[in-house]
Short mmCIF file of C-alpha atoms in Angstrom, two decimals:
data_model
loop_
_atom_site.label_atom_id
_atom_site.label_comp_id
_atom_site.label_asym_id
_atom_site.label_seq_id
_atom_site.Cartn_x
_atom_site.Cartn_y
_atom_site.Cartn_z
CA GLN A 1 -64.05 73.67 -30.75
CA GLY A 2 -60.94 75.43 -32.05
CA MET A 3 -60.66 77.43 -28.83
CA GLN A 4 -61.16 74.30 -26.77
CA HIS A 5 -58.53 72.59 -28.92
CA GLN A 6 -55.95 75.26 -28.25
CA ARG A 7 -56.69 75.32 -24.52
CA GLY A 8 -56.65 71.54 -24.16
CA CYS A 9 -53.94 70.54 -26.61
CA ALA A 10 -51.45 73.41 -27.04
CA GLN A 11 -48.09 73.28 -25.33
CA SER A 12 -47.94 77.05 -24.92
CA PRO A 13 -50.15 80.08 -25.74
CA LYS A 14 -47.73 81.02 -28.50
CA SER A 15 -47.62 77.66 -30.27
CA PRO A 16 -50.58 75.48 -31.31
CA THR A 17 -48.25 72.51 -31.80
CA ALA A 18 -47.54 69.79 -29.31
CA THR A 19 -45.06 66.96 -28.92
CA HIS A 20 -47.14 63.82 -29.37
CA PRO A 21 -46.55 61.26 -26.60
CA ALA A 22 -46.33 58.41 -29.09
CA ARG A 23 -43.66 60.27 -31.10
CA PRO A 24 -41.10 61.62 -28.62
CA GLY A 25 -38.94 64.47 -29.72
CA ARG A 26 -41.14 65.39 -32.72
CA ARG A 27 -43.30 68.50 -32.71
CA THR A 28 -46.38 67.90 -34.86
CA PRO A 29 -49.64 69.84 -35.05
CA CYS A 30 -52.47 68.14 -33.18
CA ARG A 31 -55.58 67.75 -35.35
CA PRO A 32 -58.61 69.81 -34.32
CA CYS A 33 -61.06 67.84 -32.27
CA ILE A 34 -63.91 66.80 -34.52
CA SER A 35 -66.10 65.67 -31.65
CA SER A 36 -66.25 65.80 -27.90
CA VAL A 37 -64.86 62.26 -27.82
CA LEU A 38 -61.65 63.30 -29.56
CA SER A 39 -61.43 66.43 -27.42
CA LEU A 40 -61.45 64.40 -24.24
CA GLN A 41 -58.98 61.93 -25.75
CA CYS A 42 -56.59 64.78 -26.69
CA LYS A 43 -56.74 66.11 -23.15
CA ALA A 44 -55.98 62.69 -21.69
CA SER A 45 -53.12 62.11 -24.14
CA HIS A 46 -51.44 65.41 -23.39
CA GLN A 47 -51.88 64.93 -19.68
CA GLN A 48 -49.93 61.70 -20.06
CA HIS A 49 -47.42 63.60 -22.19
CA GLN A 50 -46.83 66.15 -19.45
CA GLU A 51 -45.96 63.32 -17.11
CA SER A 52 -43.45 61.88 -19.61
CA SER A 53 -42.42 64.67 -21.95
CA SER A 54 -38.77 63.73 -22.45
CA PRO A 55 -37.48 61.14 -24.93
CA GLN A 56 -35.77 59.30 -22.07
CA SER A 57 -39.13 58.61 -20.36
CA TYR A 58 -40.66 57.11 -23.46
CA SER A 59 -42.37 53.75 -22.86
CA PRO A 60 -43.47 51.51 -25.75
CA VAL A 61 -46.33 50.15 -23.62
CA VAL A 62 -47.67 53.61 -22.84
CA ALA A 63 -47.25 54.66 -26.47
CA LEU A 64 -49.11 51.61 -27.77
CA GLU A 65 -51.93 52.05 -25.25
CA SER A 66 -52.29 55.74 -26.13
CA PHE A 67 -52.22 54.97 -29.83
CA GLY A 68 -54.94 52.33 -29.43
CA LYS A 69 -57.19 54.73 -27.52
CA GLY A 70 -56.70 57.40 -30.16
CA VAL A 71 -57.62 55.00 -32.98
CA ALA A 72 -60.76 53.89 -31.13
CA ALA A 73 -61.84 57.46 -30.44
CA PHE A 74 -61.24 58.46 -34.04
CA ALA A 75 -63.23 55.45 -35.31
CA LEU A 76 -66.17 56.35 -33.04
CA ALA A 77 -66.19 59.98 -34.17
CA ALA A 78 -65.89 58.98 -37.84
CA SER A 79 -68.83 56.58 -37.53
CA LEU A 80 -70.98 59.40 -36.15
CA LEU A 81 -69.95 61.84 -38.86
CA LEU A 82 -70.26 59.40 -41.75
CA ALA A 83 -73.55 57.83 -40.68
CA PRO A 84 -76.38 58.06 -43.26
CA PRO A 85 -78.73 61.03 -42.71
CA ALA A 86 -81.72 60.17 -40.58
CA ASP A 87 -85.22 61.08 -41.65
CA ALA A 88 -86.25 64.32 -39.95
CA VAL A 89 -89.34 63.95 -37.79
CA LEU A 90 -91.42 66.75 -36.34
CA SER A 91 -92.26 65.43 -32.90
CA ALA A 92 -93.83 68.46 -31.27
CA PRO A 93 -95.95 67.28 -28.31
CA ASN A 94 -99.00 69.19 -29.57
CA ALA A 95 -98.68 68.62 -33.32
CA ARG A 96 -102.35 67.55 -33.43
CA ILE A 97 -103.61 71.02 -32.58
CA ALA A 98 -104.39 73.50 -35.36
CA ARG A 99 -102.02 76.47 -35.59
CA THR A 100 -104.00 78.68 -38.01
CA ALA A 101 -107.61 79.79 -38.22
CA ASP A 102 -108.04 78.13 -41.62
CA ALA A 103 -106.79 74.79 -40.30
CA ALA A 104 -108.99 74.93 -37.19
CA LEU A 105 -112.13 75.81 -39.16
CA ARG A 106 -111.37 73.17 -41.78
CA ARG A 107 -110.92 70.42 -39.21
CA SER A 108 -114.15 71.25 -37.42
CA ILE A 109 -116.27 70.40 -40.49
CA PRO A 110 -118.02 67.03 -39.99
CA ALA A 111 -116.45 64.36 -42.24
CA ASN A 112 -119.47 63.09 -44.16
CA ASN A 113 -117.52 62.09 -47.29
CA GLU A 114 -114.55 59.82 -46.60
CA GLU A 115 -113.03 60.33 -50.07
CA VAL A 116 -112.93 64.11 -49.66
CA ARG A 117 -111.60 63.79 -46.14
CA ASP A 118 -108.84 61.49 -47.45
CA ILE A 119 -107.83 64.19 -49.95
CA GLN A 120 -107.72 66.67 -47.09
CA ARG A 121 -105.52 64.36 -44.99
CA ASN A 122 -103.06 63.89 -47.86
CA LEU A 123 -102.83 67.63 -48.42
CA GLU A 124 -102.36 68.33 -44.72
CA ASP A 125 -99.61 65.72 -44.61
CA THR A 126 -97.93 67.52 -47.52
CA THR A 127 -98.05 70.91 -45.79
CA TYR A 128 -96.86 69.24 -42.58
CA LEU A 129 -93.79 67.82 -44.34
CA LEU A 130 -92.97 71.31 -45.62
CA ARG A 131 -92.23 72.31 -42.04
CA ILE A 132 -89.22 70.00 -41.94
CA PRO A 133 -86.11 72.22 -42.14
CA GLN A 134 -83.30 71.90 -44.65
CA ARG A 135 -83.84 68.90 -46.94
CA LYS A 136 -87.54 68.53 -47.76
CA PRO A 137 -88.90 64.99 -48.21
CA PHE A 138 -90.27 65.60 -51.71
CA GLY A 139 -90.56 61.86 -52.29
CA SER A 140 -93.06 61.51 -49.44
CA MET A 141 -94.91 64.61 -50.65
CA ALA A 142 -95.19 63.10 -54.13
CA LYS A 143 -96.81 59.98 -52.66
CA ASP A 144 -99.35 62.09 -50.75
CA VAL A 145 -100.26 64.13 -53.82
CA SER A 146 -100.53 60.98 -55.93
CA ALA A 147 -102.87 59.46 -53.35
CA ALA A 148 -105.06 62.58 -53.49
CA LEU A 149 -105.17 62.50 -57.29
CA SER A 150 -106.22 58.84 -57.23
CA HIS A 151 -109.72 59.99 -56.23
CA PHE A 152 -110.17 61.73 -59.60
CA THR A 153 -110.20 58.66 -61.84
CA PRO A 154 -113.43 58.07 -63.84
CA GLU A 155 -114.40 55.35 -61.38
CA GLU A 156 -113.68 57.31 -58.18
CA ARG A 157 -114.63 60.88 -59.10
CA PRO A 158 -118.44 60.41 -58.76
CA LYS A 159 -117.92 59.45 -55.11
CA LEU A 160 -116.71 62.99 -54.38
CA LEU A 161 -120.30 64.21 -54.84
CA ASP A 162 -121.73 61.91 -52.19
CA GLY A 163 -123.57 63.88 -49.53
CA VAL A 164 -124.02 67.03 -51.63
CA PRO A 165 -127.68 68.18 -51.86
CA GLU A 166 -129.10 68.12 -55.36
CA GLN A 167 -129.41 71.90 -55.59
CA ASP A 168 -125.71 72.32 -54.67
CA LYS A 169 -124.27 69.77 -57.11
CA PRO A 170 -123.45 72.30 -59.90
CA GLU A 171 -121.35 74.30 -57.42
CA ALA A 172 -119.76 71.10 -56.14
CA GLU A 173 -118.82 70.06 -59.70
CA GLU A 174 -117.01 73.36 -60.21
CA LEU A 175 -115.17 72.93 -56.92
CA ILE A 176 -114.09 69.40 -57.86
CA SER A 177 -112.76 70.60 -61.23
CA SER A 178 -110.87 73.45 -59.58
CA LEU A 179 -109.53 71.07 -56.95
CA TYR A 180 -108.20 68.68 -59.60
CA SER A 181 -106.46 71.50 -61.47
CA THR A 182 -104.90 72.79 -58.26
CA LEU A 183 -103.71 69.32 -57.28
CA LYS A 184 -101.97 68.98 -60.65
CA GLN A 185 -100.18 72.26 -59.90
CA VAL A 186 -99.13 70.88 -56.53
CA GLU A 187 -97.84 67.76 -58.27
CA LEU A 188 -95.76 69.88 -60.67
CA ALA A 189 -94.35 72.00 -57.82
CA VAL A 190 -93.38 68.86 -55.89
CA SER A 191 -91.73 67.23 -58.92
CA THR A 192 -89.65 70.39 -59.50
CA GLN A 193 -88.94 70.68 -55.76
CA GLN A 194 -90.22 74.25 -55.40
CA SER A 195 -91.23 74.29 -51.75
CA ASP A 196 -92.72 77.81 -51.81
CA PHE A 197 -95.07 76.94 -54.66
CA VAL A 198 -95.96 73.65 -53.00
CA GLY A 199 -97.13 75.52 -49.90
CA VAL A 200 -99.18 78.08 -51.84
CA ARG A 201 -100.87 75.52 -54.10
CA ALA A 202 -101.50 73.03 -51.31
CA ASN A 203 -103.18 75.70 -49.17
CA ALA A 204 -105.35 76.71 -52.13
CA ALA A 205 -106.35 73.07 -52.60
CA LEU A 206 -107.19 72.79 -48.90
CA GLN A 207 -109.49 75.81 -49.14
CA LEU A 208 -111.32 74.21 -52.07
CA THR A 209 -111.60 70.98 -50.10
CA ALA A 210 -113.13 72.83 -47.14
CA ARG A 211 -115.70 74.51 -49.38
CA LEU A 212 -116.67 71.13 -50.81
CA GLU A 213 -116.99 69.62 -47.34
CA LEU A 214 -119.24 72.48 -46.25
CA LEU A 215 -121.66 71.56 -49.04
CA GLN A 216 -121.66 68.00 -47.72
CA SER A 217 -122.38 69.06 -44.12
CA PRO A 218 -125.78 70.74 -44.09
CA GLY A 219 -126.36 70.37 -40.34
CA LEU A 220 -125.01 69.24 -36.98
CA PRO A 221 -124.01 65.58 -36.66
CA PHE A 222 -124.85 65.52 -32.93
CA VAL A 223 -127.78 66.39 -30.68
CA ILE A 224 -127.76 69.43 -28.41
CA PRO A 225 -128.25 68.46 -24.73
CA LYS A 226 -131.86 68.82 -23.66
CA GLU A 227 -131.12 71.43 -20.99
CA TYR A 228 -129.75 73.81 -23.65
CA THR A 229 -132.34 73.40 -26.40
CA ASN A 230 -133.98 76.65 -25.29
CA LEU A 231 -130.88 78.62 -26.35
CA PRO A 232 -130.11 79.91 -29.85
CA ARG A 233 -127.80 77.60 -31.81
CA LEU A 234 -125.97 77.80 -35.12
CA ALA A 235 -126.26 74.72 -37.32
CA GLY A 236 -123.35 75.53 -39.61
CA ARG A 237 -121.23 78.59 -40.37
CA SER A 238 -121.91 82.30 -40.33
CA VAL A 239 -119.78 85.34 -41.18
CA VAL A 240 -120.20 88.55 -39.15
CA GLU A 241 -118.73 91.93 -40.09
CA PHE A 242 -117.82 94.78 -37.72
CA GLN A 243 -117.08 98.33 -38.82
CA VAL A 244 -114.83 99.95 -36.25
CA GLU A 245 -113.32 103.39 -35.65
CA GLN A 246 -110.70 104.65 -33.24
CA LYS A 247 -111.79 106.81 -30.34
CA ASP A 248 -110.53 110.03 -31.94
CA GLY A 249 -111.57 109.09 -35.47
CA ALA A 250 -107.96 108.97 -36.62
CA LEU A 251 -106.92 107.59 -40.01
CA ALA A 252 -105.56 104.42 -38.44
CA PHE A 253 -106.50 101.71 -40.95
CA VAL A 254 -105.45 100.81 -44.47
CA ASP A 255 -108.17 100.76 -47.13
CA PRO A 256 -107.80 97.31 -48.77
CA ILE A 257 -109.46 98.45 -52.02
CA LYS A 258 -108.45 102.06 -52.64
CA GLY A 259 -105.22 102.01 -50.67
CA GLY A 260 -104.14 104.77 -48.33
CA LEU A 261 -105.40 105.42 -44.83
CA THR A 262 -109.01 105.49 -43.67
CA SER A 263 -110.82 106.05 -40.39
CA THR A 264 -113.00 102.94 -40.76
CA GLY A 265 -111.66 99.42 -40.30
CA ILE A 266 -113.41 96.18 -41.27
CA ILE A 267 -113.25 92.98 -39.21
CA GLN A 268 -114.93 89.77 -40.35
CA ILE A 269 -115.46 86.91 -37.91
CA THR A 270 -116.36 83.39 -39.00
CA ALA A 271 -118.58 81.86 -36.32
CA ASP A 272 -118.41 78.06 -36.29
CA GLY A 273 -121.51 76.20 -35.24
CA TYR A 274 -120.03 72.79 -36.01
CA ALA A 275 -117.75 72.93 -32.97
CA ALA A 276 -119.56 75.55 -30.83
CA PRO A 277 -123.26 75.67 -31.83
CA ILE A 278 -124.56 77.40 -28.69
CA SER A 279 -121.78 79.98 -28.36
CA ALA A 280 -121.77 80.78 -32.09
CA GLY A 281 -125.58 80.88 -32.19
CA ASN A 282 -125.72 83.27 -29.25
CA PHE A 283 -123.13 85.52 -30.93
CA VAL A 284 -124.97 85.64 -34.28
CA ALA A 285 -128.28 86.27 -32.50
CA ASN A 286 -126.76 89.23 -30.66
CA VAL A 287 -125.50 90.70 -33.93
CA LEU A 288 -128.90 90.31 -35.59
CA ASP A 289 -130.50 92.02 -32.59
CA GLY A 290 -128.15 95.00 -32.95
CA SER A 291 -126.62 94.42 -29.52
CA TYR A 292 -123.09 95.44 -30.55
CA ASN A 293 -123.82 98.62 -32.51
CA GLY A 294 -122.14 101.56 -30.81
CA ARG A 295 -120.22 99.43 -28.31
CA VAL A 296 -116.99 100.88 -26.90
CA LEU A 297 -114.02 98.51 -26.92
CA GLU A 298 -111.46 97.96 -24.17
CA GLU A 299 -107.83 97.16 -24.95
CA GLY A 300 -106.09 94.72 -22.64
CA PRO A 301 -102.56 93.32 -22.70
CA VAL A 302 -103.55 90.50 -25.09
CA THR A 303 -107.24 91.13 -25.84
CA ILE A 304 -109.71 93.52 -27.39
CA THR A 305 -112.84 93.14 -25.27
CA VAL A 306 -116.43 94.14 -25.99
CA PRO A 307 -117.77 94.70 -22.45
CA THR A 308 -121.42 94.56 -21.46
CA PRO A 309 -122.91 97.94 -20.48
CA PRO A 310 -124.49 98.06 -17.01
CA THR A 311 -127.89 98.70 -18.58
CA ILE A 312 -127.93 95.36 -20.43
CA GLN A 313 -128.89 92.13 -18.70
CA HIS A 314 -128.16 88.98 -20.68
CA PRO A 315 -128.43 85.40 -19.38
CA PRO A 316 -125.14 83.49 -19.31
CA ILE A 317 -124.39 80.51 -21.52
CA PRO A 318 -122.53 77.31 -20.58
CA LEU A 319 -118.84 76.85 -21.31
CA GLU A 320 -118.73 74.90 -24.58
CA VAL A 321 -115.53 73.18 -25.79
CA PHE A 322 -115.22 70.49 -28.48
CA PRO A 323 -112.25 68.17 -27.74
CA ILE A 324 -110.32 66.57 -30.58
CA GLY A 325 -111.44 62.97 -31.06
CA GLU A 326 -114.88 63.42 -29.51
CA TYR A 327 -118.23 63.39 -31.30
CA ALA A 328 -119.85 66.36 -29.56
CA PRO A 329 -118.85 69.37 -27.44
CA LEU A 330 -118.41 69.20 -23.69
CA TYR A 331 -120.37 71.63 -21.54
CA ARG A 332 -119.47 73.43 -18.31
CA LEU A 333 -116.14 71.58 -18.06
CA PRO A 334 -112.72 72.97 -19.03
CA LEU A 335 -110.33 70.66 -20.85
CA ASP A 336 -107.45 68.90 -19.13
CA ILE A 337 -104.67 70.17 -21.38
CA GLN A 338 -101.97 68.62 -19.21
CA GLY A 339 -103.74 65.27 -19.54
CA GLY A 340 -103.71 65.45 -23.34
CA GLU A 341 -107.13 66.94 -24.11
CA LEU A 342 -106.97 69.47 -26.96
CA PRO A 343 -109.74 71.63 -28.46
CA VAL A 344 -110.85 71.55 -32.08
CA LEU A 345 -111.01 75.37 -31.98
CA PRO A 346 -107.88 76.44 -30.05
CA LEU A 347 -107.54 79.73 -28.23
CA SER A 348 -103.84 79.76 -29.21
CA ILE A 349 -104.43 81.31 -32.64
CA PRO A 350 -104.25 85.05 -33.39
CA GLY A 351 -107.78 86.40 -33.79
CA SER A 352 -109.61 83.70 -31.85
CA VAL A 353 -112.97 84.88 -30.44
CA SER A 354 -114.66 83.76 -27.22
CA PHE A 355 -117.18 84.97 -24.69
CA ALA A 356 -115.76 86.17 -21.39
CA HIS A 357 -116.20 84.27 -18.13
CA ILE A 358 -118.76 85.53 -15.66
CA PRO A 359 -117.28 86.46 -12.25
CA GLU A 360 -116.45 83.61 -9.89
CA ASN A 361 -117.83 80.90 -12.17
CA ASP A 362 -115.67 78.95 -14.62
CA SER A 363 -118.56 76.84 -15.92
CA TYR A 364 -120.56 79.68 -17.48
CA LEU A 365 -119.72 82.49 -19.86
CA SER A 366 -121.24 85.87 -20.48
CA GLY A 367 -123.86 85.66 -23.18
CA ASP A 368 -122.97 89.19 -24.31
CA SER A 369 -119.38 90.26 -23.55
CA PHE A 370 -116.74 88.71 -25.81
CA PHE A 371 -113.09 89.27 -26.65
CA MET A 372 -110.74 88.95 -29.62
CA TYR A 373 -107.44 87.37 -28.65
CA ARG A 374 -104.03 88.73 -29.63
CA PHE A 375 -102.18 85.46 -29.25
CA SER A 376 -98.39 85.64 -29.27
CA LYS A 377 -95.96 82.73 -29.18
CA GLN A 378 -93.69 84.79 -26.92
CA GLN A 379 -96.36 84.60 -24.22
CA ALA A 380 -97.18 80.92 -24.74
CA GLY A 381 -96.14 77.91 -22.71
CA LEU A 382 -93.65 75.22 -23.65
CA GLY A 383 -96.16 73.49 -25.92
CA GLY A 384 -96.74 76.67 -27.90
CA MET A 385 -100.21 77.12 -26.42
CA ALA A 386 -101.78 79.86 -24.34
CA PHE A 387 -101.81 79.26 -20.60
CA ASP A 388 -105.63 79.64 -20.66
CA GLU A 389 -106.07 77.04 -23.41
CA GLY A 390 -109.09 74.84 -22.74
CA THR A 391 -110.72 77.20 -20.25
CA PHE A 392 -112.53 79.40 -22.80
CA GLY A 393 -115.11 78.35 -25.37
CA VAL A 394 -113.75 79.63 -28.69
CA PHE A 395 -116.55 79.90 -31.24
CA GLY A 396 -114.79 81.52 -34.21
CA TYR A 397 -111.87 83.42 -35.66
CA ILE A 398 -111.13 86.69 -37.39
CA THR A 399 -110.80 85.64 -41.03
CA LYS A 400 -110.46 89.16 -42.43
CA GLY A 401 -109.06 92.31 -40.84
CA LEU A 402 -106.66 90.75 -38.37
CA ASP A 403 -104.38 93.76 -38.83
CA VAL A 404 -107.32 96.01 -37.95
CA MET A 405 -107.83 94.17 -34.68
CA TYR A 406 -104.16 94.64 -33.77
CA SER A 407 -104.47 98.37 -34.56
CA LEU A 408 -107.44 98.97 -32.25
CA ARG A 409 -106.84 101.03 -29.13
CA ASP A 410 -108.76 101.55 -25.92
CA GLY A 411 -111.98 103.46 -26.55
CA ALA A 412 -112.47 102.34 -30.17
CA VAL A 413 -116.09 101.93 -31.24
CA ILE A 414 -118.08 99.35 -33.23
CA THR A 415 -120.05 101.66 -35.50
CA ASN A 416 -121.98 98.88 -37.22
CA ALA A 417 -122.34 95.10 -36.90
CA LYS A 418 -124.10 92.86 -39.42
CA VAL A 419 -124.37 89.25 -40.55
CA LEU A 420 -122.96 88.74 -44.05
CA SER A 421 -123.88 85.07 -44.46
CA GLY A 422 -125.25 82.14 -42.52
CA ALA A 423 -128.23 83.86 -40.90
CA ASP A 424 -130.35 80.99 -42.21
CA LYS A 425 -128.23 78.58 -40.13
CA LEU A 426 -129.39 80.20 -36.88
CA VAL A 427 -132.05 78.31 -34.92
CA ARG A 428 -133.94 80.42 -32.39
CA PRO A 429 -136.41 78.56 -30.15
CA VAL A 430 -139.79 80.21 -29.86
CA VAL A 431 -139.83 79.97 -26.07
CA GLN A 432 -136.63 81.03 -24.35
CA SER A 433 -135.89 80.97 -20.66
CA SER A 434 -132.89 82.05 -18.67
CA SER A 435 -130.11 79.47 -18.41
CA LEU A 436 -128.77 80.75 -15.12
CA PRO A 437 -126.04 78.84 -13.35
CA PRO A 438 -127.07 76.90 -10.26
CA SER A 439 -126.84 78.81 -6.99
#
């Protein structure tokens, strides 16, 4: 603005002062333009001054008119500068979509207990408000935390156990106690306006909330379509672990326990049957069958793919995507992202896992070959999402060893694959038939 001021208002390159048209014969410094309105007004005033720069051409009418315009422009600029600060609002067009693996997996859990889900909503609102730049709305955060703590009164606390099986109630009681303690820490961090501690404590409370909700969600809240009941399905969550090595056996990974470099990397994938029961069930079944032991990996521009060897024939599975706001997944149909449909498990998260499409058919996926996605915001569209969002059936995320996945190179090998937990959630029909796509 200073440069524009000198160009638009200076009489000469050597002098930043100008003879004001309303004060003939007096050289006074012109104030820097505090807004574009004043800048334009200064230009207009000095243009009039050039036409009548001598004291003899001074006109009281012109001077009064110019003075009135200047006062009006200054009043407008001052009203803009002195207006009370507006509340910052994050109005991203796709704010409903999860941006982390933890958030996506947490939101896919069926909401069987409304009190616990209300605590989760209040905590997510708190973490959402933390994203507002500059002045944080700690007052609004305090209200959210207070609303979450209101569920821990002697009258309300027993409701938090609703839906928990009898054998899991001792574990649920411990989670509720830990959740209350963590919420009190969030309350203290908000009252002292320590945004970093608010984020850490709120995320810890959200993890405890998710664990409690998992105890309250023993199965699927919807029915699998009849035409797919012959396929394996996962009625809950399962964690799969891959041990990987680079092609040349190089010390390419960091040992998380001992420190230093090691030749073996560990990747853990959480397969989510709540949002993708058929895809996740097929994946866990393949791991239990030993299908991925010894597989050679392929590195692409944004993926690490586990291809299917030519010697293996595996029937395809239908594309399975759970849209936000629906009660069950959709099958064989990609989402209309441009029309506002968004998935519960987005592809646009680093470490998302999905089966690959079979050639020349967008409605079915390979039941064997899958990929791990190296999502990058630099390669995303305007909404911050991958261009292929909604066309792949994401069934899980890398929840441990994301750095290992980014370190893998072409020719790396899965030396061992096993199921760490959730094998009991897998349902395998006794009679299985091929679910081939229609010809």
